[in-house]
Amino acid sequence: MASPPKYATLSTDQTQLILYIQFGAQPHIVYWGPALTNSTPEEIALLSERQWAFGGPNLDIQPSLSNEIATGLSGPPGIILDRDGLDWDALFTVEKVSQQNDHELKIQCRDTQAKISICYEISLCPEIDVFTVSTSLTNETEMPLRIDWCTALCLPLEQHFDHMRSFKGKWAYEFQHEDISTFRGSFVRENKSGRTGHDTFPALLAFNNTTNETNGLAAGFHLGWSGNSRLRVDHQADGRAFLQMGELFFPGEMVLAKGETYRTPPLYGAQSKNGFNSVSQKFHDHLNHKIMDGRILNRPRKVHYNTWEAVYFDHSEEKLIVLAEKAAEIGAERFVLDDGWFGGRRNDSKGLGDWWVSKDVYPNGLHRLASRVRDLNMEFGIWVEPEMVNPDSDLFREHPDWILEIKGTPQIPSRNQFVLDLTRQDVTEYLYEKICTIIKTYDVTYLKWDMNRDIHHPGSQGRAVTSAQTRAVYQLMRRMRDTFPRLEIESCSSGGARADYGVLQYTDRIWTSDSNDALDRQNIQRGASYFLPLNVMGAHVGPEKCHITGRRLSMALRAATAFFGHMGMELNLLEERQEDLAILKKSIALHKQHRNLLHTGQFFRQDGPESHNIIGVVSRDKTEAIYSCTKLTHHSTTLPGLCKFTGLNSDQRYRIKIIWPLSEISPTAPSILESAKLLDSGSVFSGEALMRHGIQLPLMMPESNLIYYLEAIKND
Ligand code: DGJ
C-alpha cells in the first residue's frame, strides 16, 4: 500500500499553498506565495531547512498550524485551552487528510491523550485566489474544555513583508489606516466592543517598502466576524513571523461540553505581486461571489432616499409623503423610513424595543405612506435596531430581565439604551415575530438593521456571551432572510461599526459611516475600499452644511462622492436650493447610467498626489472605465501632476471625456480641458498612453471633483 503523502498543495494560477501533513506529526505551512510551476514540495521543504543555534535547543523547533504551547516555539501560541488546569499542553498530530481537488483541504488532527481533536478546513478559491481557513476544536471527554484563544491559523509571514497597514478610526471617521514597519515583538489589535468596531476593522495588509497601489508585493487578511476579535503579528526572536486572527474571548466564555465543537470565524487571505489594488480586487470578488448570498448580485442597486438627516425623530405622514414625492422626482428608487416610526420613539431616550407602529404619529399605521411610496415606483424600507432596548419602553417595563448585564454592576447606558440578551430564545422569538409582522403588513423589502452601542457588559446568567450573542444576531438575520427571500438588509452600526465579511453573509449593504461630509467620505470610502467593494458601500448625499462636521460643500462634490458607492440621498429636499436639486437629479441619472460599471467592474485606487483622491472602475472586458478625481486640498506645486488610468487595455484606444461636473472646472484657461476637448467630444488616446503616461490634471479648486469616462473605440 502506498504511504500517505507528506505534503498537500493548494494552487491557483497565481498562488500556491504547500502544507506538511505527515501522519502522526504536527502539520505546518511550508510555503504560501506566488505559484511555483517547476518545483516540488519536497525541494521547497528542503530549501526551508533551518539549523539549531548556540544558546538554544539542540534542534530547530518546527511551527504547526496552531503553534500550540507544547510545540515549544518561543512566540505566542495560537491555541490556549485547558481542563481545569490540565490538558493545557495539548499537541495535535495529523490523523486524517481529505483532499478531493487542488483547492480544498481538510486536515484532521488529534491529541490522543487529551482527547481533543482539531480540524483545519482550508480552501483556496481557484478563480478568485483568496484562501479561507476555519478551524474547529472538539472536546471528546466528560470534562469541560475551556478555550481562551483559538486563531483560525498561525500563518507564517515571509520576511519580505516588512511593513503592515492596519485600520483605525472612530465614529463618523471609520476605515482610516496606519502604516508601520515591522519590529521585533508583537503587534496586537484587540476589539472588545461586541461589534466589529469603529476603530478596529479586523483586517491587515502586509507589504514591503516598494509596494504601492499598482506594484509590488502585498498581502491582505480579514477575519469574517462581527464580535470581539484579536489580530496579532509576532516577529519572533528566532527570525520567524506569524499572523493570528480570531475571536477574543472573555474568561470562561467558550467552554465545550463532551462532543461539542467550537469553530473559528473564517480568516480570509490573498496576496499579489501587483500591489494593493490587486489584493482588494480579489477580496471584492470573493465577497461578491463566494460570501454574500447572491440575492442582488445581478440586480441594480437601487438609489435610496433615507429619512434620517431630513427629519430625525420629527415624523409626520404628510411631511414624509411630500419628501417621498420629491425624492422620487429626483430619482430615488427606494424610500427608507429611518428611526422614529415606532412605539414612543419621539427621541432617542424612548421606545426602542417596542416594534409596533406609533399610534401618536401614524394613527392609521404606515399604510398610506407605504402605498404612496410604491405608487411613486419606489420600494419601501424601514429602520430597526433589534438588539437594543430603551429602559423607557414597554418592552423593558415588561421584561427588565431580558438584557445583557453583569450582575451587581450598574449598567453603562450608551445612547440611552441597553443591550437585549439574544442568547435567550424568548428574546429572539419576540424580535422575529414583531419585525416579521411589520415586514408582512407593509410589504417591506429592505431593513436597515442598526446597532448603536458597544456592549460593555456582555453577561448572561453570569457568563460572558459576546460570541453567542454575535452568532444569535447572525441566526436572526438568516431566519428573516429565509422567511422573506426578497428581503435585503443593510448592516449599520452608528455608521460603519458592523462592517465585515461575517455580517455580509446575511446582509447586502454596509452603512459606511454616519458622516455624510463628502470630504471626509472621500477618505472613509477609500479606506473601506481595501476590503469592501463599491456595490456594498452605502454612500449618501447629505445636506449642504454637514450635520456632523459643520462643513459646507458644493452639491457637485457631495453628489460625485456618493456616486462612487451604493448611492443615496439623506437630506431635507425641501430645504435645498433649486439649482442644487437640479444638480442632484442629474448626478442620480448619471449614476444609474453607469452603475453597472461601478458595481461590477474592477476597482482601482491611484497613488498620489496627496492633494487628490483618484479612484476608478474598469469594466471586466476593459471596454469602458470611469475615474473620479477629487481635489481634497491645496497642492504645494503650482499645478498638479498627471492622473494615470490603471487597468485599461494598452492595445486599445479610448475616447476620454469629463462627464462631471457639468459646469466650469478650471479657474484658468486654456488648459488640458480645451486642448483635449475633455468637456466636449473628448479625445482618443491609446490605453497605453493613458495608463503609463497619464493625463495632465487641470487646475481645480480644492474641494472639487471631476469624473472621467473612457470608452474603447473600435480599432481601425
Ligand atoms: C445611527 C445610524 O448610523 C444613522 O444612520 C441612523 O439610522 C441613526 N442611528 C438612527 O437612530
XYZ file of C-alpha atoms and ligand atoms in Angstrom:
727
model
C 0.000 0.000 0.000
C 1.385 3.432 -0.943
C 2.401 5.523 2.033
C 0.241 8.592 2.609
C 1.578 11.812 1.097
C 3.740 14.051 3.243
C 2.658 17.276 1.571
C -0.572 18.758 0.324
C -0.696 21.564 -2.201
C -3.465 24.029 -2.953
C -2.956 26.029 -6.115
C -4.401 28.634 -8.375
C -2.834 30.187 -11.473
C -1.303 32.798 -9.230
C -0.766 31.354 -5.777
C 0.301 28.201 -4.058
C -0.051 26.952 -0.532
C 2.053 23.940 0.464
C 1.437 22.165 3.758
C 3.331 19.459 5.546
C 0.759 16.841 6.537
C 2.750 13.803 7.640
C 0.560 11.378 9.628
C 1.439 11.370 13.308
C 3.304 14.702 13.021
C 2.193 18.280 13.526
C 1.046 19.911 10.306
C 2.579 23.189 9.196
C 2.743 25.563 6.276
C 5.791 25.113 4.114
C 5.035 27.801 1.566
C 2.452 30.434 0.742
C 3.388 32.601 -2.207
C 3.380 33.007 -5.979
C 2.517 29.814 -7.872
C 5.501 27.525 -8.380
C 5.275 25.731 -11.670
C 8.550 23.906 -11.694
C 9.320 22.904 -8.133
C 8.278 20.124 -5.815
C 7.045 20.460 -2.223
C 9.977 18.299 -1.163
C 12.532 20.699 -2.558
C 10.793 23.711 -1.055
C 10.766 21.922 2.296
C 14.441 21.107 1.928
C 15.236 24.678 0.961
C 13.496 25.791 4.159
C 15.622 23.583 6.450
C 16.901 25.528 9.427
C 19.534 24.540 11.960
C 19.942 24.748 15.693
C 21.768 27.737 17.061
C 24.068 28.102 20.050
C 22.293 29.164 23.188
C 19.094 27.357 22.245
C 17.665 23.857 21.947
C 19.615 21.199 20.056
C 17.136 21.181 17.249
C 15.231 23.848 15.425
C 11.647 23.863 16.607
C 9.027 23.399 13.902
C 5.894 25.509 13.973
C 2.458 23.973 13.493
C -0.829 25.280 12.174
C -1.737 26.386 15.705
C 1.687 26.793 17.324
C 0.428 25.015 20.436
C 2.345 25.653 23.655
C 3.682 22.115 23.534
C 5.454 22.725 20.227
C 7.990 24.609 22.350
C 8.003 27.503 19.880
C 9.025 30.762 21.510
C 6.221 33.005 20.239
C 2.612 33.275 21.415
C 0.549 30.114 20.934
C -2.344 30.011 18.508
C -4.420 27.951 20.905
C -4.862 28.411 24.626
C -7.085 25.857 26.336
C -7.300 23.728 29.454
C -9.472 21.418 31.513
C -9.339 22.879 34.968
C -5.583 23.360 34.674
C -4.966 20.105 32.826
C -4.529 19.427 29.132
C -3.120 22.915 28.598
C -0.310 21.118 26.772
C -2.396 19.525 24.021
C -0.417 18.915 20.860
C -2.187 17.973 17.680
C -0.884 15.488 15.163
C -2.349 14.530 11.811
C -4.816 11.639 11.778
C -6.635 12.108 8.505
C -6.335 14.302 5.452
C -9.052 14.715 2.849
C -8.353 16.437 -0.408
C -10.655 15.945 -3.380
C -9.172 18.639 -5.609
C -6.407 21.223 -5.617
C -8.404 23.902 -3.848
C -9.959 22.283 -0.768
C -8.196 20.538 2.072
C -9.305 19.179 5.403
C -6.706 18.169 7.956
C -7.991 16.319 10.998
C -5.651 16.180 13.938
C -5.945 14.925 17.453
C -4.246 14.787 20.768
C -4.918 11.180 21.691
C -4.093 11.606 25.362
C -6.036 14.789 25.962
C -8.805 13.551 23.679
C -9.230 16.799 21.853
C -9.491 16.947 18.104
C -8.946 19.814 15.758
C -9.930 20.123 12.145
C -8.426 22.668 9.768
C -10.518 23.433 6.715
C -8.534 25.334 4.161
C -9.608 26.349 0.707
C -8.017 28.452 -1.984
C -10.621 29.731 -4.380
C -9.432 28.715 -7.854
C -10.963 31.582 -9.821
C -10.512 34.330 -7.277
C -7.304 33.382 -5.467
C -8.434 34.091 -1.908
C -7.843 31.488 0.783
C -10.298 30.777 3.579
C -9.378 28.953 6.771
C -11.634 27.924 9.563
C -10.626 25.669 12.422
C -12.801 23.527 14.680
C -11.923 22.169 18.118
C -13.907 19.277 19.610
C -13.931 18.085 23.192
C -14.146 14.314 23.427
C -14.332 13.843 27.193
C -16.788 14.488 30.003
C -14.562 17.168 31.477
C -15.392 20.601 30.105
C -12.779 22.080 27.819
C -12.184 25.785 28.216
C -10.863 27.690 25.212
C -9.249 31.040 25.836
C -7.871 31.579 22.373
C -8.073 29.793 19.069
C -6.778 31.550 15.991
C -8.056 30.284 12.674
C -4.428 29.674 11.749
C -0.868 30.667 12.629
C 0.158 31.914 9.230
C 3.893 32.326 8.674
C 4.673 35.701 7.098
C 7.693 35.843 4.876
C 10.418 38.330 5.695
C 9.763 40.450 2.607
C 6.541 41.580 4.289
C 8.346 44.160 6.357
C 5.502 46.683 6.577
C 1.958 46.448 7.914
C -1.126 48.553 7.337
C -3.833 48.251 9.962
C -7.141 50.000 10.392
C -8.235 52.546 12.962
C -10.928 55.222 13.139
C -13.776 56.496 15.237
C -17.453 57.239 14.968
C -18.054 59.225 11.761
C -14.446 58.680 10.641
C -14.069 54.962 10.104
C -11.634 52.981 7.909
C -8.565 55.138 8.468
C -5.275 53.318 8.316
C -1.869 53.392 9.836
C 1.356 52.023 8.341
C 4.251 50.746 10.379
C 7.424 48.889 9.595
C 7.710 45.571 11.303
C 9.627 45.293 14.542
C 10.727 42.536 16.878
C 7.848 41.706 19.183
C 4.095 41.748 18.974
C 1.717 43.951 17.094
C -1.706 43.381 18.631
C -5.115 44.913 17.983
C -7.927 43.808 20.226
C -11.556 44.680 19.926
C -13.899 44.024 22.815
C -16.717 46.335 21.794
C -19.116 43.490 20.968
C -19.318 44.645 17.350
C -16.787 44.963 14.557
C -15.993 48.417 15.921
C -15.395 51.881 14.501
C -11.722 51.698 15.319
C -10.759 48.074 14.777
C -11.839 46.831 11.372
C -10.382 43.297 11.635
C -8.011 43.358 8.714
C -4.365 43.847 7.912
C -2.256 44.423 4.835
C 1.341 43.225 4.742
C 3.723 44.685 2.176
C 7.227 45.980 1.651
C 8.646 49.442 1.229
C 8.393 49.391 -2.555
C 4.740 48.378 -2.651
C 2.155 50.843 -3.887
C -1.381 50.586 -5.198
C -0.389 49.027 -8.505
C 3.017 47.450 -7.978
C 4.856 45.339 -5.504
C 4.181 42.550 -3.066
C 1.099 42.892 -0.954
C -0.993 40.544 1.135
C -4.354 41.157 2.770
C -6.087 39.399 5.668
C -9.549 39.765 7.095
C -11.496 37.988 9.814
C -15.132 37.473 8.846
C -16.552 38.249 12.266
C -18.709 40.949 13.862
C -17.912 40.324 17.527
C -14.848 40.687 19.687
C -11.633 39.958 17.870
C -7.903 39.845 18.182
C -5.358 40.317 15.438
C -1.694 39.792 16.143
C 1.545 39.612 14.228
C 4.550 38.380 16.144
C 8.069 38.798 14.896
C 9.884 36.266 16.973
C 13.465 36.177 18.183
C 14.026 33.088 16.025
C 13.532 35.205 12.917
C 10.080 33.920 12.067
C 6.856 35.905 11.965
C 3.262 34.660 12.312
C -0.111 36.247 11.822
C -3.034 35.177 14.004
C -6.659 36.309 13.886
C -9.574 35.031 15.875
C -12.314 35.707 18.345
C -11.371 37.417 21.564
C -12.995 35.569 24.456
C -13.667 36.807 27.931
C -12.773 34.331 30.697
C -14.886 31.200 30.590
C -16.774 32.374 27.552
C -16.034 29.337 25.420
C -16.344 26.099 27.333
C -17.086 22.884 25.443
C -19.007 20.014 26.969
C -18.416 16.497 25.732
C -18.957 16.244 21.991
C -19.224 19.990 21.497
C -17.268 21.777 18.804
C -16.058 25.345 18.547
C -15.492 26.654 15.037
C -13.477 29.822 14.458
C -14.726 32.589 12.214
C -13.165 32.379 8.770
C -9.851 34.026 8.109
C -9.509 35.222 4.532
C -6.183 35.952 2.887
C -4.784 36.832 -0.524
C -1.545 38.089 -1.928
C -0.324 39.610 -5.144
C 2.776 40.887 -6.908
C 0.721 43.768 -8.254
C 0.162 45.984 -5.262
C -2.790 46.726 -3.016
C -5.304 47.149 -5.838
C -4.884 43.592 -6.912
C -5.374 42.309 -3.358
C -8.506 44.447 -2.966
C -9.900 43.195 -6.272
C -9.541 39.597 -5.118
C -11.275 40.381 -1.840
C -14.073 42.254 -3.620
C -14.700 39.344 -5.965
C -14.568 36.860 -3.148
C -17.115 38.817 -1.143
C -19.485 39.225 -4.071
C -19.268 35.710 -5.451
C -18.460 33.466 -2.501
C -19.698 35.114 0.666
C -22.820 37.164 0.013
C -25.868 35.094 -0.795
C -26.240 36.495 -4.285
C -29.813 37.717 -3.917
C -28.977 41.038 -5.531
C -25.809 40.198 -7.390
C -27.389 40.667 -10.780
C -29.854 43.384 -9.880
C -29.137 47.104 -9.985
C -28.512 48.666 -6.588
C -31.476 50.938 -6.064
C -30.861 54.600 -5.305
C -32.020 55.327 -1.761
C -33.814 58.127 -0.085
C -33.179 57.818 3.652
C -35.165 59.996 6.042
C -32.693 60.273 8.944
C -30.940 63.591 8.367
C -34.060 65.026 6.753
C -36.417 64.659 9.713
C -34.638 62.791 12.541
C -37.427 61.979 15.035
C -39.801 64.623 13.767
C -42.051 62.290 11.775
C -45.345 63.205 10.182
C -47.153 61.318 7.487
C -47.817 64.487 5.493
C -44.230 65.669 5.549
C -42.822 62.249 4.694
C -45.196 61.868 1.762
C -44.073 65.237 0.400
C -40.446 64.166 0.836
C -41.150 60.840 -0.850
C -42.697 62.651 -3.826
C -39.712 64.946 -4.096
C -37.265 62.032 -3.708
C -38.973 60.072 -6.467
C -38.896 63.099 -8.739
C -35.151 63.394 -8.171
C -34.575 59.743 -8.929
C -34.885 57.674 -5.730
C -35.930 54.058 -6.196
C -36.167 53.075 -2.544
C -37.540 55.046 0.394
C -36.081 54.063 3.768
C -38.041 55.213 6.783
C -35.366 55.624 9.434
C -35.591 55.727 13.227
C -38.668 57.258 14.890
C -41.668 55.387 13.401
C -42.429 53.001 16.285
C -43.640 52.863 19.887
C -42.999 56.009 21.884
C -39.812 56.789 19.968
C -40.043 60.579 19.800
C -36.365 60.943 20.667
C -33.500 58.579 21.367
C -34.357 58.021 25.003
C -37.633 56.159 24.492
C -39.398 53.347 22.775
C -36.568 51.154 21.495
C -37.792 47.568 21.605
C -41.461 48.461 21.006
C -41.685 47.264 17.435
C -45.151 48.409 16.510
C -46.122 51.497 14.565
C -46.511 54.559 16.763
C -50.195 55.388 17.232
C -49.417 59.037 18.091
C -47.643 59.735 14.839
C -49.271 57.280 12.470
C -52.817 56.726 13.818
C -53.685 54.688 10.724
C -50.426 52.816 10.516
C -47.897 53.151 7.724
C -50.335 52.055 5.010
C -50.772 55.454 3.416
C -47.076 56.270 3.406
C -46.009 52.829 2.172
C -48.546 52.744 -0.618
C -47.729 56.279 -1.739
C -44.062 55.252 -1.820
C -44.940 52.286 -4.010
C -47.180 54.389 -6.251
C -44.139 56.533 -6.805
C -42.288 53.432 -8.028
C -40.085 53.162 -5.005
C -39.544 50.232 -2.665
C -40.415 50.677 0.963
C -37.650 50.070 3.513
C -37.622 50.530 7.245
C -35.119 51.025 10.093
C -34.848 48.653 13.038
C -32.402 48.175 15.874
C -33.422 44.721 17.085
C -30.693 44.093 19.639
C -31.426 47.153 21.759
C -33.940 48.454 24.278
C -34.507 51.802 25.947
C -35.177 51.474 29.666
C -38.091 53.788 28.938
C -40.011 51.323 26.783
C -42.928 48.944 27.226
C -40.611 46.060 26.427
C -38.206 46.864 29.226
C -41.011 47.578 31.697
C -42.423 44.146 30.968
C -39.120 42.253 30.738
C -36.420 44.015 32.733
C -34.520 40.720 32.836
C -34.141 40.464 29.066
C -30.876 42.390 28.928
C -27.214 41.552 28.980
C -25.690 42.570 32.282
C -23.001 41.990 34.850
C -24.999 41.279 37.977
C -24.363 43.806 40.734
C -22.640 46.246 38.396
C -24.628 49.254 37.211
C -25.406 49.304 33.521
C -23.441 51.717 31.373
C -26.154 53.288 29.248
C -25.000 54.268 25.813
C -27.266 56.327 23.609
C -29.732 55.720 26.430
C -30.034 52.074 25.595
C -29.285 48.639 26.985
C -28.490 45.504 25.015
C -31.034 42.702 24.767
C -29.855 39.188 25.522
C -30.213 37.433 22.189
C -28.865 34.208 23.602
C -32.362 33.785 25.109
C -34.833 32.167 22.788
C -37.794 34.140 24.146
C -35.997 37.355 23.163
C -35.239 36.283 19.611
C -38.760 34.892 19.203
C -40.186 38.240 20.259
C -37.975 40.131 17.809
C -38.624 37.716 14.972
C -42.359 37.824 15.451
C -42.634 41.598 15.851
C -40.332 42.550 12.995
C -41.790 39.945 10.630
C -45.248 41.349 11.329
C -44.086 44.788 10.215
C -42.411 43.334 7.124
C -45.556 41.444 6.149
C -48.037 44.177 6.945
C -46.260 46.839 4.925
C -44.551 44.687 2.310
C -41.169 45.881 3.482
C -38.404 44.724 1.170
C -35.491 46.405 2.894
C -34.364 46.557 6.526
C -31.770 48.978 7.768
C -30.508 46.944 10.750
C -28.764 49.254 13.171
C -26.771 48.653 16.379
C -25.909 51.835 18.166
C -23.676 50.968 21.046
C -20.760 48.901 22.232
C -21.562 46.017 24.534
C -19.835 46.837 27.784
C -21.395 44.146 29.940
C -21.897 41.062 27.762
C -23.105 38.819 30.591
C -25.962 36.342 30.650
C -26.605 34.001 33.583
C -23.281 35.209 34.957
C -21.273 34.123 31.907
C -19.683 36.166 29.126
C -21.619 35.721 25.875
C -20.342 38.077 23.172
C -19.606 35.114 20.928
C -23.043 33.571 21.440
C -24.718 36.971 21.041
C -22.935 37.564 17.717
C -23.987 34.141 16.455
C -27.561 34.790 17.625
C -27.665 38.029 15.616
C -26.480 36.168 12.524
C -29.079 33.479 13.152
C -31.890 36.028 13.460
C -30.831 37.740 10.237
C -30.622 34.389 8.481
C -34.064 33.393 9.710
C -35.650 36.590 8.465
C -33.978 36.230 5.092
C -35.164 32.646 4.829
C -38.690 33.802 5.612
C -38.533 36.674 3.109
C -36.322 35.653 0.195
C -36.578 39.121 -1.375
C -35.594 40.953 1.793
C -32.402 42.998 1.615
C -30.656 44.065 4.801
C -28.276 46.931 5.404
C -25.772 46.480 8.198
C -25.468 49.718 10.117
C -23.867 50.286 13.479
C -23.724 54.005 14.226
C -22.257 54.117 10.745
C -19.600 51.533 9.921
C -19.106 49.725 13.229
C -20.535 46.427 11.976
C -18.860 46.073 8.612
C -17.150 42.772 7.922
C -17.474 39.614 5.850
C -19.236 37.840 8.743
C -22.285 40.067 8.710
C -22.136 40.381 4.927
C -23.129 36.717 4.674
C -26.580 37.869 5.788
C -26.702 41.456 4.573
C -26.380 43.336 1.313
C -25.074 46.770 2.160
C -22.904 48.445 4.754
C -23.748 51.875 6.098
C -20.158 53.028 5.714
C -20.251 55.970 8.097
C -22.647 58.368 9.770
C -20.648 61.182 8.273
C -22.116 62.479 5.048
C -19.352 65.084 4.832
C -18.160 64.462 1.286
C -14.571 65.385 2.028
C -14.313 63.009 4.974
C -16.217 60.446 2.967
C -13.503 60.535 0.286
C -11.065 59.192 2.906
C -13.519 56.879 4.597
C -14.640 55.251 1.354
C -11.089 54.965 0.070
C -10.101 53.212 3.321
C -13.132 50.925 3.207
C -12.345 50.014 -0.400
C -9.346 47.934 0.647
C -11.819 45.201 1.538
C -15.308 46.435 0.612
C -16.431 46.861 -2.992
C -18.425 49.882 -4.152
C -21.636 47.875 -4.542
C -21.936 47.318 -0.777
C -20.655 50.711 0.297
C -23.648 52.858 1.292
C -22.929 56.483 0.313
C -25.452 59.308 0.644
C -25.653 62.880 -0.488
C -26.109 64.863 2.712
C -27.212 68.446 3.340
C -25.141 71.404 2.184
C -23.922 72.034 5.730
C -22.876 68.681 7.105
C -24.668 67.942 10.378
C -21.620 66.253 11.831
C -18.682 68.418 10.751
C -20.490 71.690 10.039
C -18.565 71.945 6.769
C -20.313 73.356 3.705
C -19.594 71.549 0.468
C -20.931 72.010 -3.027
C -23.650 69.734 -4.350
C -21.330 68.768 -7.216
C -18.799 67.312 -4.759
C -21.418 65.738 -2.484
C -23.057 64.038 -5.438
C -19.781 62.888 -7.012
C -18.704 61.328 -3.722
C -21.892 59.334 -3.234
C -21.809 58.435 -6.942
C -18.829 56.112 -6.256
C -20.696 53.786 -3.918
C -24.211 52.472 -3.493
C -25.725 55.885 -3.963
C -28.447 57.501 -1.916
C -29.722 60.803 -0.554
C -30.176 61.756 3.047
C -31.186 65.390 3.251
C -34.242 67.547 3.543
C -35.063 68.066 -0.107
C -37.410 70.887 0.794
C -34.581 72.956 2.211
C -32.007 72.659 -0.578
C -31.629 75.258 -3.331
C -33.421 74.539 -6.613
C -30.180 74.699 -8.593
C -28.634 72.141 -6.220
C -31.597 69.826 -6.591
C -31.188 70.041 -10.354
C -27.525 69.024 -9.984
C -28.505 66.179 -7.658
C -31.092 64.908 -10.108
C -28.545 64.892 -12.928
C -25.994 63.064 -10.801
C -28.501 60.345 -9.979
C -29.418 59.906 -13.619
C -25.701 59.668 -14.441
C -25.142 57.181 -11.620
C -27.935 54.976 -12.957
C -26.372 55.138 -16.388
C -23.003 53.959 -15.056
C -23.903 51.877 -12.009
C -23.489 48.575 -13.741
C -19.883 49.522 -14.494
C -19.353 50.942 -10.984
C -20.766 47.881 -9.255
C -19.417 45.085 -11.414
C -16.107 46.376 -12.771
C -12.632 46.168 -11.230
C -11.822 48.847 -8.730
C -8.566 50.852 -8.645
C -7.060 53.374 -6.253
C -4.294 55.600 -7.597
C -1.200 56.635 -5.687
C -0.727 60.376 -5.067
C -0.654 63.269 -5.479
C -1.646 63.579 -1.820
C -3.812 66.577 -2.531
C -6.055 64.389 -4.709
C -8.017 61.206 -4.244
C -8.140 59.316 -7.529
C -10.144 56.111 -7.818
C -11.712 54.331 -10.740
C -13.507 51.312 -12.078
C -12.707 49.475 -15.306
C -15.177 47.063 -16.882
C -14.124 43.405 -16.942
C -13.767 43.452 -20.723
C -11.838 46.739 -20.488
C -14.112 48.470 -22.947
C -15.059 51.252 -20.559
C -13.829 52.893 -17.401
C -14.906 55.607 -15.027
C -12.491 57.545 -12.863
C -13.064 60.032 -10.080
C -10.503 62.671 -9.251
C -11.199 64.733 -6.154
C -9.036 67.640 -5.165
C -9.120 67.451 -1.395
C -6.829 70.303 -0.546
C -4.174 72.621 -1.998
C -1.098 71.161 -3.633
C 2.298 72.630 -2.944
C 3.242 72.931 -6.612
C 1.713 75.465 -8.973
C -0.025 72.791 -10.979
C -0.924 69.241 -10.024
C 0.658 66.241 -11.739
C -0.716 63.582 -14.003
C -3.627 61.254 -13.499
C -2.997 57.691 -14.686
C -5.811 55.362 -15.677
C -4.720 51.960 -14.430
C -6.439 48.818 -15.649
C -7.065 49.725 -19.304
C -6.058 47.595 -22.254
C -2.818 49.016 -23.625
C -3.619 47.779 -27.149
C -6.962 49.504 -27.189
C -7.750 53.168 -27.949
C -10.131 55.077 -25.720
C -12.155 58.210 -26.042
C -11.784 60.136 -22.817
C -14.215 62.819 -21.630
C -15.138 64.555 -18.422
C -18.746 63.813 -17.520
C -18.857 65.593 -14.150
C -19.260 68.351 -13.080
C -21.434 69.937 -15.681
C -20.198 73.498 -15.279
C -16.803 75.235 -15.395
C -13.930 73.327 -13.788
C -10.612 75.113 -14.114
C -10.266 78.643 -12.797
C -7.789 79.434 -15.620
C -7.978 78.647 -19.341
C -6.903 77.353 -21.720
C -5.883 74.071 -20.177
C -5.937 70.386 -20.961
C -9.721 70.709 -20.873
C -9.669 72.680 -24.115
C -6.673 71.042 -25.790
C -8.049 67.539 -25.302
C -11.693 68.707 -25.727
C -12.479 66.981 -22.452
C -15.717 68.846 -21.867
C -16.800 68.469 -25.430
C -16.423 65.447 -27.729
C -13.348 64.173 -25.855
C -10.166 62.884 -27.491
C -8.843 59.476 -28.349
C -5.629 58.128 -26.827
C -4.062 54.712 -26.575
C -4.746 52.766 -23.413
C -1.002 52.510 -23.049
C -0.533 56.291 -23.037
C -3.395 56.791 -20.582
C -2.066 54.117 -18.257
C 1.664 54.629 -18.426
C 1.901 58.361 -19.023
C -1.450 59.632 -17.805
C -3.200 62.908 -18.466
C -2.246 66.271 -17.001
C -4.765 67.251 -14.352
C -6.384 70.629 -14.809
C -6.053 73.222 -12.097
C -9.026 72.704 -9.815
C -10.394 74.433 -6.756
C -9.899 72.499 -3.515
C -12.984 70.501 -2.562
C -13.991 69.848 -6.134
C -14.188 66.777 -8.278
C -14.019 65.521 -11.860
C -15.346 62.289 -13.270
C -13.699 60.952 -16.406
C -15.441 58.448 -18.610
C -13.379 56.367 -21.029
C -14.834 54.278 -23.781
C -12.916 51.942 -26.066
C -13.337 52.812 -29.712
C -13.219 50.269 -32.468
C -9.643 49.723 -33.646
C -9.360 50.557 -37.383
C -27.296 55.544 13.581
C -27.249 55.377 12.107
O -25.936 55.228 11.674
C -27.982 56.524 11.448
O -27.867 56.444 10.062
C -29.410 56.496 11.887
O -30.041 55.360 11.388
C -29.492 56.549 13.402
N -28.666 55.551 14.014
C -30.913 56.377 13.861
O -31.016 56.296 15.216
